Coordinates of C-alpha atoms in Angstrom, one line a residue:
Chain A
X1289 CA -83.0 -25.8 57.5
X1290 CA -81.7 -22.9 58.4
X1291 CA -78.9 -20.7 57.7
X1292 CA -76.8 -21.1 59.9
X1293 CA -76.4 -24.8 59.6
X1294 CA -76.0 -24.0 55.6
X1295 CA -73.3 -21.7 56.4
X1296 CA -71.0 -24.4 58.5
X1297 CA -72.0 -26.3 55.3
X1298 CA -70.4 -24.5 53.2
X1299 CA -67.7 -23.7 55.1
X1300 CA -66.7 -27.1 55.0
X1301 CA -66.9 -27.3 51.3
X1302 CA -65.4 -24.5 50.5
X1303 CA -63.0 -22.8 52.0
X1304 CA -62.2 -20.2 49.2
X1305 CA -64.5 -18.1 48.0
X1306 CA -67.8 -19.5 46.9
X1307 CA -66.7 -22.7 46.1
X1308 CA -63.8 -23.5 44.3
X1309 CA -63.8 -27.3 45.3
X1310 CA -67.6 -27.7 43.3
X1311 CA -67.6 -30.5 41.2
X1312 CA -67.4 -29.4 37.2
X1313 CA -70.5 -28.0 36.4
X1314 CA -71.4 -28.0 33.1
X1315 CA -74.5 -26.1 33.2
X1316 CA -72.5 -23.3 33.9
X1317 CA -71.7 -23.4 30.0
X1318 CA -75.5 -22.5 29.1
X1319 CA -75.2 -19.1 31.2
X1320 CA -71.6 -18.3 29.7
X1321 CA -72.4 -19.2 25.7
X1322 CA -74.6 -16.0 25.0
X1323 CA -71.8 -13.5 26.1
X1324 CA -69.3 -16.0 24.8
X1325 CA -70.4 -16.3 21.3
X1326 CA -70.4 -12.4 20.7
X1327 CA -67.3 -11.9 22.2
X1328 CA -65.6 -14.9 20.1
X1329 CA -67.3 -13.7 16.9
X1330 CA -67.0 -10.1 17.5
X1331 CA -64.1 -9.7 19.8
X1332 CA -61.4 -12.0 19.7
X1333 CA -62.3 -13.2 16.3
X1334 CA -61.4 -9.5 14.7
X1335 CA -58.4 -9.4 16.9
X1336 CA -57.0 -12.8 15.6
X1337 CA -58.4 -11.3 12.0
X1338 CA -56.6 -7.9 12.8
X1339 CA -53.7 -9.3 13.3
X1340 CA -53.5 -11.4 10.0
X1341 CA -54.4 -8.8 8.3
X1342 CA -50.9 -7.0 8.9
X1343 CA -49.3 -9.4 7.1
X1344 CA -51.4 -8.8 3.9
X1345 CA -51.8 -5.9 1.7
X1346 CA -55.1 -5.7 2.1
X1347 CA -57.1 -2.3 1.2
X1348 CA -60.6 -0.6 0.9
X1349 CA -62.3 -0.3 -2.3
X1350 CA -60.1 -2.6 -4.3
X1351 CA -61.1 -5.1 -6.3
X1352 CA -58.4 -7.3 -6.9
X1353 CA -57.8 -9.9 -4.2
X1354 CA -56.1 -9.3 -1.2
X1355 CA -52.2 -11.0 -0.8
X1356 CA -50.4 -12.4 1.6
X1357 CA -47.0 -10.0 2.0
X1358 CA -45.4 -11.5 4.9
X1359 CA -43.4 -9.0 7.2
X1360 CA -43.3 -5.8 4.2
X1361 CA -45.7 -4.0 6.0
X1362 CA -43.7 -4.0 9.2
X1363 CA -40.6 -3.3 7.2
X1364 CA -41.9 -0.2 5.8
X1365 CA -42.9 0.7 8.9
X1366 CA -39.3 0.8 10.5
X1367 CA -38.7 3.4 7.6
X1368 CA -41.9 5.4 8.2
X1369 CA -40.9 8.4 10.2
X1370 CA -44.3 9.7 10.1
X1371 CA -45.2 7.1 12.3
X1372 CA -42.5 6.9 14.6
X1373 CA -42.9 10.6 15.2
X1374 CA -46.9 9.8 16.3
X1375 CA -45.3 7.1 18.3
X1376 CA -43.0 9.2 19.9
X1377 CA -45.9 11.8 20.5
X1378 CA -47.9 9.3 21.7
X1379 CA -45.8 8.4 24.7
X1380 CA -45.2 12.0 25.4
X1381 CA -48.5 12.3 25.7
X1382 CA -49.4 9.0 27.6
X1383 CA -46.7 10.0 30.4
X1384 CA -47.4 13.4 30.4
X1385 CA -51.3 12.6 30.8
X1386 CA -50.7 9.7 33.2
X1387 CA -48.4 11.2 35.7
X1388 CA -50.1 14.9 36.6
X1389 CA -53.3 12.8 36.5
X1390 CA -52.0 10.6 39.2
X1391 CA -50.4 13.0 40.9
X1392 CA -53.3 15.3 41.0
X1393 CA -55.8 12.6 41.4
X1394 CA -53.8 11.6 44.9
X1395 CA -54.2 15.1 46.3
X1396 CA -58.0 15.5 45.7
X1397 CA -58.5 11.7 46.7
X1398 CA -56.6 12.9 50.1
X1399 CA -58.5 15.9 50.4
X1400 CA -61.6 14.1 49.9
X1401 CA -61.1 11.6 52.6
X1402 CA -60.7 14.5 55.2
X1403 CA -63.9 16.0 56.7
X1404 CA -64.1 18.9 54.8
X1405 CA -66.8 21.3 54.4
X1406 CA -67.9 21.4 50.5
X1407 CA -66.1 18.0 49.7
X1408 CA -69.5 17.2 48.3
X1409 CA -69.3 19.6 45.9
X1410 CA -66.0 18.6 44.6
X1411 CA -67.0 15.1 44.5
X1412 CA -69.7 15.8 42.6
X1413 CA -67.5 18.1 40.2
X1414 CA -64.4 15.3 40.0
X1415 CA -67.3 13.0 38.6
X1416 CA -68.7 15.7 35.6
X1417 CA -65.7 15.1 33.3
X1418 CA -66.2 11.3 33.7
X1419 CA -69.8 11.6 32.7
X1420 CA -69.6 13.7 29.7
X1421 CA -68.8 12.8 25.9
X1422 CA -65.2 12.9 25.1
X1423 CA -66.0 14.7 21.9
X1424 CA -68.2 17.6 24.4
X1425 CA -65.0 17.7 26.2
X1426 CA -62.9 18.6 23.6
X1427 CA -65.3 20.8 22.4
X1428 CA -65.3 22.6 25.5
X1429 CA -61.9 23.1 25.5
X1430 CA -61.9 24.5 22.2
X1431 CA -63.9 27.5 23.8
X1432 CA -61.7 27.6 26.4
X1433 CA -58.5 27.6 24.2
X1434 CA -60.2 29.9 21.6
X1435 CA -58.0 32.4 21.0
X1436 CA -60.3 35.7 20.9
X1437 CA -63.7 34.7 22.8
X1438 CA -61.8 31.5 25.1
X1439 CA -61.7 32.2 28.7
X1440 CA -57.8 31.0 29.0
X1441 CA -56.6 34.1 27.4
X1442 CA -59.1 37.0 28.6
X1443 CA -57.9 35.8 31.9
X1444 CA -54.2 36.3 31.0
X1445 CA -55.3 39.5 29.6
X1446 CA -57.3 40.6 32.9
X1447 CA -53.9 39.3 34.9
X1448 CA -51.6 41.0 32.4
X1449 CA -49.9 38.6 31.3
X1450 CA -49.6 39.4 27.6
X1451 CA -52.1 39.4 24.8
X1452 CA -52.8 35.4 24.8
X1453 CA -52.2 33.2 22.2
X1454 CA -53.7 30.3 19.8
X1455 CA -52.8 27.3 22.1
X1456 CA -54.4 25.0 20.0
X1457 CA -52.7 26.0 16.9
X1458 CA -49.3 27.0 18.1
X1459 CA -46.1 24.6 17.6
X1460 CA -44.9 24.6 20.7
X1461 CA -48.1 25.0 23.0
X1462 CA -50.6 22.5 21.1
X1463 CA -49.3 19.6 22.6
X1464 CA -48.9 20.7 26.0
X1465 CA -52.7 22.2 25.4
X1466 CA -54.2 18.8 24.8
X1467 CA -51.9 17.2 27.6
X1468 CA -53.9 19.7 30.1
X1469 CA -57.4 18.7 28.9
X1470 CA -56.5 14.6 29.0
X1471 CA -55.3 15.3 32.2
X1472 CA -58.6 16.8 33.3
X1473 CA -60.6 14.4 31.4
X1474 CA -59.3 11.3 33.1
X1475 CA -58.9 12.7 36.8
X1476 CA -62.3 11.4 37.7
X1477 CA -61.8 7.8 37.5
X1478 CA -58.2 8.2 39.1
X1479 CA -59.8 9.9 41.8
X1480 CA -62.4 7.6 42.5
X1481 CA -60.0 4.5 42.3
X1482 CA -57.7 5.7 44.8
X1483 CA -60.3 7.2 46.9
X1484 CA -62.0 3.7 47.0
X1485 CA -58.4 2.6 48.2
X1486 CA -57.9 5.2 50.4
X1487 CA -60.9 3.9 52.5
X1488 CA -59.9 0.5 52.9
X1489 CA -56.7 1.9 54.6
X1490 CA -57.3 0.7 58.2
X1491 CA -58.1 3.9 60.5
X1492 CA -56.7 2.3 63.8
X1493 CA -53.3 2.1 62.1
X1494 CA -53.6 5.6 61.2
X1495 CA -54.3 6.5 64.9
X1496 CA -51.8 4.1 66.1
X1497 CA -49.2 6.1 64.4
X1498 CA -50.5 9.5 64.9
X1499 CA -50.4 8.4 68.7
X1500 CA -46.6 7.6 68.1
X1501 CA -45.9 10.6 66.9
X1502 CA -45.2 10.2 63.4
X1503 CA -46.3 13.5 61.1
X1504 CA -48.5 13.8 58.2
X1505 CA -46.0 12.6 55.7
X1506 CA -44.4 9.8 57.5
X1507 CA -48.1 8.4 57.8
X1508 CA -48.4 8.7 54.5
X1509 CA -45.4 7.0 53.3
X1510 CA -45.8 3.9 56.2
X1511 CA -49.7 3.2 56.4
X1512 CA -51.4 4.9 53.4
X1513 CA -49.1 4.2 50.5
X1514 CA -48.6 0.5 51.3
X1515 CA -52.2 0.1 51.2
X1516 CA -52.4 2.2 48.4
X1517 CA -50.3 1.0 46.2
X1518 CA -52.1 -2.1 44.5
X1519 CA -54.9 0.1 43.7
X1520 CA -52.2 3.0 42.6
X1521 CA -50.2 0.3 40.4
X1522 CA -53.6 -1.0 38.7
X1523 CA -55.1 2.4 37.9
X1524 CA -51.5 3.9 36.5
X1525 CA -51.0 1.0 34.2
X1526 CA -54.6 1.2 33.1
X1527 CA -54.3 5.1 32.4
X1528 CA -51.3 5.0 30.4
X1529 CA -52.6 2.1 28.2
X1530 CA -56.2 4.2 27.6
X1531 CA -53.9 7.1 27.2
X1532 CA -51.9 5.7 24.6
X1533 CA -54.6 4.5 22.7
X1534 CA -56.8 7.6 22.7
X1535 CA -58.3 9.0 19.9
X1536 CA -61.6 11.2 20.3
X1537 CA -60.3 13.9 22.8
X1538 CA -57.6 15.2 20.7
X1539 CA -59.7 14.3 17.3
X1540 CA -61.6 17.1 18.7
X1541 CA -59.3 19.5 19.8
X1542 CA -56.5 19.6 16.7
X1543 CA -57.2 16.7 14.5
X1544 CA -53.4 15.7 14.9
X1545 CA -52.4 19.3 14.1
X1546 CA -50.5 21.5 13.9
X1547 CA -47.9 20.0 11.5
X1548 CA -48.7 16.6 13.2
X1549 CA -47.7 17.8 16.3
X1550 CA -50.3 16.1 18.2
X1551 CA -50.9 13.3 15.6
X1552 CA -51.6 10.1 18.3
X1553 CA -50.3 6.8 17.1
X1554 CA -54.3 6.0 17.3
X1555 CA -55.3 9.2 15.0
X1556 CA -52.1 8.1 12.6
X1557 CA -53.7 4.7 12.2
X1558 CA -57.2 5.5 11.8
X1559 CA -56.1 8.4 8.7
X1560 CA -53.9 5.5 7.0
X1561 CA -57.1 2.9 7.5
X1562 CA -60.0 5.2 6.7
X1563 CA -58.8 7.9 4.8
X1564 CA -56.1 6.1 2.6
X1565 CA -58.4 2.9 2.8
X1566 CA -54.2 0.9 3.8
X1567 CA -56.2 -1.3 5.9
X1568 CA -53.0 -4.0 6.1
X1569 CA -50.8 -1.9 6.7
X1570 CA -52.9 0.1 9.7
X1571 CA -53.5 -3.1 11.0
X1572 CA -49.8 -3.6 11.2
X1573 CA -49.6 -0.3 13.3
X1574 CA -52.2 -1.6 15.6
X1575 CA -49.8 -4.7 16.1
X1576 CA -46.7 -2.5 16.8
X1577 CA -48.5 -0.1 19.4
X1578 CA -50.0 -3.4 21.0
X1579 CA -46.7 -4.7 21.3
X1580 CA -44.7 -2.0 22.8
X1581 CA -47.7 -1.2 25.1
X1582 CA -47.1 -4.8 26.2
X1583 CA -43.3 -4.7 27.1
X1584 CA -43.7 -1.2 28.5
X1585 CA -46.1 -2.7 30.5
X1586 CA -44.4 -5.9 31.7
X1587 CA -41.0 -3.8 32.5
X1588 CA -43.5 -1.6 34.6
X1589 CA -45.0 -3.9 36.5
X1590 CA -42.1 -6.4 37.1
X1591 CA -40.5 -3.5 38.1
X1592 CA -43.1 -2.4 40.9
X1593 CA -44.0 -5.6 42.1
X1594 CA -40.1 -6.0 42.9
X1595 CA -40.1 -2.7 44.3
X1596 CA -43.1 -4.3 46.6
X1597 CA -40.9 -7.6 47.7
X1598 CA -38.1 -5.4 49.0
X1599 CA -40.4 -2.8 50.4
Chain B
X511 CA -57.2 13.0 64.4
X512 CA -55.7 16.1 65.3
X513 CA -55.1 18.8 62.6
X514 CA -53.5 21.5 62.7
X515 CA -55.0 25.3 62.2
X516 CA -52.4 25.9 59.2
X517 CA -53.0 22.4 57.8
X518 CA -56.8 23.0 57.5
X519 CA -56.3 26.3 55.7
X520 CA -54.2 24.8 53.5
X521 CA -56.4 22.0 52.6
X522 CA -59.2 24.4 52.0
X523 CA -56.9 26.3 49.7
X524 CA -55.7 23.1 48.2
X525 CA -59.8 22.1 47.6
X526 CA -60.6 25.7 46.3
X527 CA -57.9 25.1 43.4
X528 CA -59.2 21.6 42.6
X529 CA -63.0 23.2 42.4
X530 CA -61.5 26.2 40.0
X531 CA -59.5 23.5 37.5
X532 CA -62.8 21.1 37.5
X533 CA -65.3 23.5 37.1
X534 CA -64.5 26.1 35.1
X535 CA -64.3 24.9 31.6
X536 CA -67.9 23.4 32.3
X537 CA -69.1 27.0 33.6
X538 CA -67.8 28.4 30.2
X539 CA -69.4 25.8 28.4
X540 CA -72.7 26.8 29.7
X541 CA -72.0 30.8 29.6
X542 CA -70.8 30.4 25.9
X543 CA -74.2 28.4 25.1
X544 CA -76.4 31.1 26.5
X545 CA -74.4 34.2 24.5
X546 CA -76.2 36.4 22.0
X547 CA -73.2 36.6 18.6
X548 CA -72.8 40.1 19.8
X549 CA -71.1 39.0 23.1
X550 CA -69.3 36.1 21.6
X551 CA -67.9 38.6 18.6
X552 CA -66.6 40.9 21.4
X553 CA -63.1 40.7 22.2
X554 CA -63.2 40.7 25.9
X555 CA -65.6 37.8 26.6
X556 CA -68.0 37.8 29.5
X557 CA -68.0 34.9 32.5
X558 CA -71.8 35.6 32.5
X559 CA -73.7 36.7 29.6
X560 CA -75.1 40.3 30.0
X561 CA -78.0 39.9 27.7
X562 CA -78.6 35.7 28.0
X563 CA -80.7 34.2 24.8
X564 CA -81.6 31.1 23.4
X565 CA -80.8 31.7 20.2
X566 CA -78.0 29.4 20.0
X567 CA -80.1 26.7 20.6
X568 CA -82.3 27.4 18.1
X569 CA -79.5 27.5 15.6
X570 CA -78.2 24.6 16.5
X571 CA -81.1 22.6 15.8
X572 CA -81.2 24.3 12.2
X573 CA -77.9 23.5 11.5
X574 CA -77.9 20.1 12.3
X575 CA -80.1 17.2 12.7
X576 CA -79.4 17.0 16.4
X577 CA -82.8 15.4 17.4
X578 CA -82.5 12.4 14.7
X579 CA -78.8 12.3 16.2
X580 CA -80.2 11.8 19.6
X581 CA -82.8 9.2 18.6
X582 CA -80.1 7.3 17.0
X583 CA -77.8 7.7 19.9
X584 CA -80.6 6.6 22.2
X585 CA -81.6 3.6 20.4
X586 CA -77.6 2.2 19.8
X587 CA -76.9 3.2 23.6
X588 CA -80.6 1.8 24.5
X589 CA -79.9 -1.6 22.9
X590 CA -76.7 -1.8 23.8
X591 CA -77.4 -1.9 27.4
X592 CA -80.5 -4.1 27.5
X593 CA -78.2 -6.9 25.1
X594 CA -75.0 -6.3 27.4
X595 CA -76.7 -6.9 30.5
X596 CA -78.8 -9.9 29.4
X597 CA -76.1 -11.8 28.2
X598 CA -73.5 -10.5 30.7
X599 CA -75.2 -11.3 34.0
X600 CA -75.2 -14.9 33.7
X601 CA -71.6 -15.1 32.2
X602 CA -70.9 -13.1 35.5
X603 CA -72.8 -15.1 37.9
X604 CA -70.5 -18.3 36.6
X605 CA -67.4 -16.0 36.7
X606 CA -68.0 -15.1 40.2
X607 CA -69.3 -18.3 41.8
X608 CA -67.3 -21.0 39.8
X609 CA -63.3 -21.5 38.6
X610 CA -64.1 -23.4 35.6
X611 CA -62.2 -23.0 32.5
X612 CA -64.3 -20.6 30.6
X613 CA -64.4 -18.3 33.9
X614 CA -60.8 -17.7 33.9
X615 CA -60.6 -17.3 30.4
X616 CA -63.2 -14.8 30.6
X617 CA -61.6 -13.2 33.3
X618 CA -58.1 -13.0 31.2
X619 CA -60.3 -12.0 28.2
X620 CA -61.7 -8.8 30.1
X621 CA -57.8 -7.2 31.4
X622 CA -56.4 -8.0 28.2
X623 CA -59.1 -6.1 26.1
X624 CA -58.2 -3.5 28.0
X625 CA -54.7 -3.1 26.4
X626 CA -55.7 -3.1 22.3
X627 CA -56.1 -0.4 20.2
X628 CA -59.2 -0.2 18.6
X629 CA -57.9 0.0 15.5
X630 CA -56.4 -3.4 15.2
X631 CA -60.7 -4.6 16.0
X632 CA -62.4 -1.9 13.9
X633 CA -60.4 -2.7 10.6
X634 CA -61.5 -6.5 10.4
X635 CA -65.3 -5.4 11.9
X636 CA -65.4 -3.1 9.3
X637 CA -65.0 -5.6 6.6
X638 CA -66.9 -8.6 8.4
X639 CA -70.3 -5.6 8.9
X640 CA -69.7 -4.6 5.1
X641 CA -70.0 -8.3 4.0
X642 CA -73.0 -8.9 6.1
X643 CA -74.3 -5.4 4.9
X644 CA -74.2 -3.8 8.8
X645 CA -72.1 -0.8 7.5
X646 CA -73.7 2.4 8.1
X647 CA -76.6 1.2 10.1
X648 CA -77.4 1.0 13.3
X649 CA -77.9 -2.7 14.5
X650 CA -74.6 -2.9 13.3
X651 CA -73.3 -0.5 15.7
X652 CA -75.4 -1.6 18.2
X653 CA -73.7 -4.9 18.3
X654 CA -70.1 -3.7 18.2
X655 CA -71.1 -1.7 21.2
X656 CA -72.4 -4.8 23.2
X657 CA -69.1 -6.3 23.0
X658 CA -67.3 -3.5 23.2
X659 CA -69.1 -2.6 26.6
X660 CA -69.0 -6.0 27.8
X661 CA -65.7 -6.0 29.8
X662 CA -66.8 -3.5 32.1
X663 CA -70.1 -4.9 32.4
X664 CA -68.9 -8.1 33.4
X665 CA -66.3 -6.3 35.7
X666 CA -68.7 -4.6 37.5
X667 CA -71.7 -7.5 37.7
X668 CA -68.9 -10.2 38.9
X669 CA -68.6 -7.5 41.6
X670 CA -72.4 -7.4 42.5
X671 CA -72.5 -11.2 42.2
X672 CA -69.7 -11.9 44.7
X673 CA -71.5 -9.4 47.3
X674 CA -74.6 -11.8 47.1
X675 CA -73.6 -14.5 49.9
X676 CA -73.1 -17.6 48.3
X677 CA -74.3 -19.2 51.6
X678 CA -77.8 -17.9 50.7
X679 CA -77.8 -20.2 47.8
X680 CA -76.6 -23.3 49.4
X681 CA -79.2 -22.8 51.8
X682 CA -81.9 -22.7 48.9
X683 CA -80.2 -25.8 47.4
X684 CA -80.4 -27.5 50.3
X685 CA -84.2 -26.8 50.6
X686 CA -84.7 -28.8 47.8
X687 CA -84.5 -25.5 45.3
X688 CA -83.2 -26.5 41.6
X689 CA -80.4 -24.7 40.0
X690 CA -82.8 -22.3 38.3
X691 CA -84.9 -21.9 41.0
X692 CA -82.2 -20.7 43.3
X693 CA -81.1 -18.4 40.8
X694 CA -84.5 -16.7 39.7
X695 CA -86.0 -16.5 43.3
X696 CA -83.1 -15.8 45.5
X697 CA -80.1 -14.4 43.8
X698 CA -81.4 -12.4 40.6
X699 CA -83.8 -10.2 43.3
X700 CA -80.8 -9.3 45.1
X701 CA -78.7 -8.3 42.0
X702 CA -81.5 -6.1 40.2
X703 CA -79.8 -2.6 41.6
X704 CA -76.6 -3.8 40.4
X705 CA -77.7 -4.8 36.9
X706 CA -79.6 -1.6 36.8
X707 CA -76.6 0.5 37.6
X708 CA -74.6 -1.8 35.0
X709 CA -77.2 -0.9 32.3
X710 CA -77.5 2.5 32.9
X711 CA -73.5 2.7 32.8
X712 CA -73.5 0.8 29.4
X713 CA -75.7 3.1 28.3
X714 CA -74.0 6.1 29.1
X715 CA -70.9 4.6 27.7
X716 CA -72.6 3.9 24.2
X717 CA -74.4 7.3 24.3
X718 CA -70.8 8.7 24.5
X719 CA -68.6 6.7 22.2
X720 CA -67.1 8.1 19.2
X721 CA -64.5 6.1 17.2
X722 CA -66.5 3.4 16.4
X723 CA -69.5 5.7 15.4
X724 CA -67.2 7.7 13.4
X725 CA -65.9 4.8 11.4
X726 CA -69.0 2.9 10.6
X727 CA -71.9 5.3 10.7
X728 CA -71.6 7.2 6.9
X729 CA -75.0 9.1 6.2
X730 CA -75.8 12.2 8.6
X731 CA -79.3 10.8 8.9
X732 CA -77.9 7.7 10.4
X733 CA -75.3 9.1 12.3
X734 CA -75.0 9.5 16.4
X735 CA -75.1 12.5 18.3
X736 CA -70.9 12.8 19.2
X737 CA -70.6 12.4 15.6
X738 CA -73.3 15.1 14.3
X739 CA -71.3 17.4 17.0
X740 CA -68.4 17.3 15.4
X741 CA -69.9 18.5 12.3
X742 CA -70.1 22.1 14.4
X743 CA -66.5 22.1 13.9
X744 CA -65.7 23.4 10.8
X745 CA -63.1 22.2 8.1
X746 CA -60.9 24.5 8.8
X747 CA -61.4 24.4 12.5
X748 CA -63.3 27.3 12.5
X749 CA -66.5 27.3 14.2
X750 CA -69.9 29.0 15.3
X751 CA -69.3 28.8 18.9
X752 CA -72.5 29.8 20.1
X753 CA -74.2 27.2 18.5
X754 CA -71.5 24.4 19.3
X755 CA -71.4 25.1 23.0
X756 CA -75.4 24.9 22.9
X757 CA -75.3 21.2 21.2
X758 CA -73.0 20.0 23.5
X759 CA -74.1 21.7 26.4
X760 CA -77.4 19.4 25.8
X761 CA -75.6 16.2 24.4
X762 CA -74.2 16.1 27.7
X763 CA -77.5 16.8 30.0
X764 CA -78.7 12.9 29.9
X765 CA -75.0 11.7 30.7
X766 CA -74.9 13.8 33.4
X767 CA -78.4 12.9 35.0
X768 CA -78.2 9.4 34.7
X769 CA -74.3 9.6 36.3
X770 CA -75.4 11.7 39.2
X771 CA -78.0 8.9 40.1
X772 CA -75.6 5.9 39.4
X773 CA -72.3 7.6 40.6
X774 CA -72.1 5.5 44.0
X775 CA -73.0 2.2 42.5
X776 CA -70.4 2.7 39.9
X777 CA -67.8 3.2 42.4
X778 CA -69.2 0.3 44.3
X779 CA -68.8 -2.2 41.4
X780 CA -65.1 -0.6 40.4
X781 CA -64.3 -1.2 43.8
X782 CA -65.2 -4.8 44.0
X783 CA -63.9 -5.7 40.8
X784 CA -60.7 -3.6 41.6
X785 CA -59.9 -4.9 45.1
X786 CA -60.9 -8.6 45.2
X787 CA -59.8 -10.2 41.8

């Protein structure tokens, strides 16, 4: 029996990838169960339980039984201006991080795709933020932003651009300052994904377009971007969700301050649940976060996919 | 491809700008970690410590139980990596090779699970683990890490399984090898590098994780490294910069080393997952 005949057989049997047409294999269940059970018990179950909690008055440390209270939590949330402030900040933060992150990462990916010297160094450095614990990234940038001993103010002083300021404590500067950190921290994943997408674009198409006299910008629009689009779409959508749900970075940088100016929804929900013990109320917040994110993403994805059809 | 000289210069300038943006916070962290207190107090900080010292490292270990915390992190991350890979590999195999209902459901779950805010999962988990008396315990945290890391582990592993030609398995099957034999003697050896990369990536994710550890671990002797690190930031946000930088630098080293080793493989795994599914 040779590999060649086996290949021929498999081609006949399975036109799709690796055997779509095989009969249902009950043995597969034994392979799936070891992972499926923990997933159901510790992930899907808690998720459903969490949604149910949103309709109760569950509190930590209370002795009386938890009561079913219907949509009362959601009604309260509607009038909770602090929550909607944090929601607005969360959206600002998610867009403020995701968009520059994408633009910068695309630029870096295009550069790293060129035959440049020192690109190995940039490749290596571009990975560093990915490997660092978010807590460390936050602490590191606190050192950078430190009003007296920080490198940012020192550089500004050296350049004669004023005395510098306390970036993380200023009402107007805190959110932009944490957004810069968010962009820095998320650059690697985006760059790596886009670079991978770039390496999938056919080189011959590029060369053909160049022969036809297409400039760099034209080549990007007609050859690179269409090939990159699926990856770009996926990574932008994921980045938006991850950023909207992020916690550790801002917890370490400002803990939501000053005056709630950087209080992301996750920070708010965390405090509500684990400082004030309002489990039901915090769960309702989580539900609203999921619902709004789903709607935004659906609109975004449908819009982009339509764009693909028209293109 | 032809590139103009001006374009090249522009490209190098852009690359330089990226290098500065990416590198300077990290260099500043290292520089701060080795500065003596006198230099840190000066109003004009220096880039390179004039009088480098290890005093910050000593002080960091004196102030917080860093060794204990690192050991806790190591145990939780190691446990999570080993268990996650052990249970994810067979499932990833099924997801890659079959289009059965459990495989489809799992793929859907992998995608959806990226979207929910952890607070929605951690509150019920907190209640469940409390009833099981697994709050403030490393086994409890490890269990959470296993499930939390599974989506990306599956994502990576499915890519590695697909990279193994199904024809190899079919050839073995035709030769009369049973299903388990085929898996163990043909597929598994080819998957080992991918499994190791996935385990290391899971390890780093768990080593770096903060939110679950913050919620689940209450006492300092149980806390993991990221949680203990935040104790260097005082209640009013004031901090002893030198020890803070030293501890932060040390906590990053293991991840950086492991990441340097598996970097290419993660990229490959991400690629496989992103492009093929």
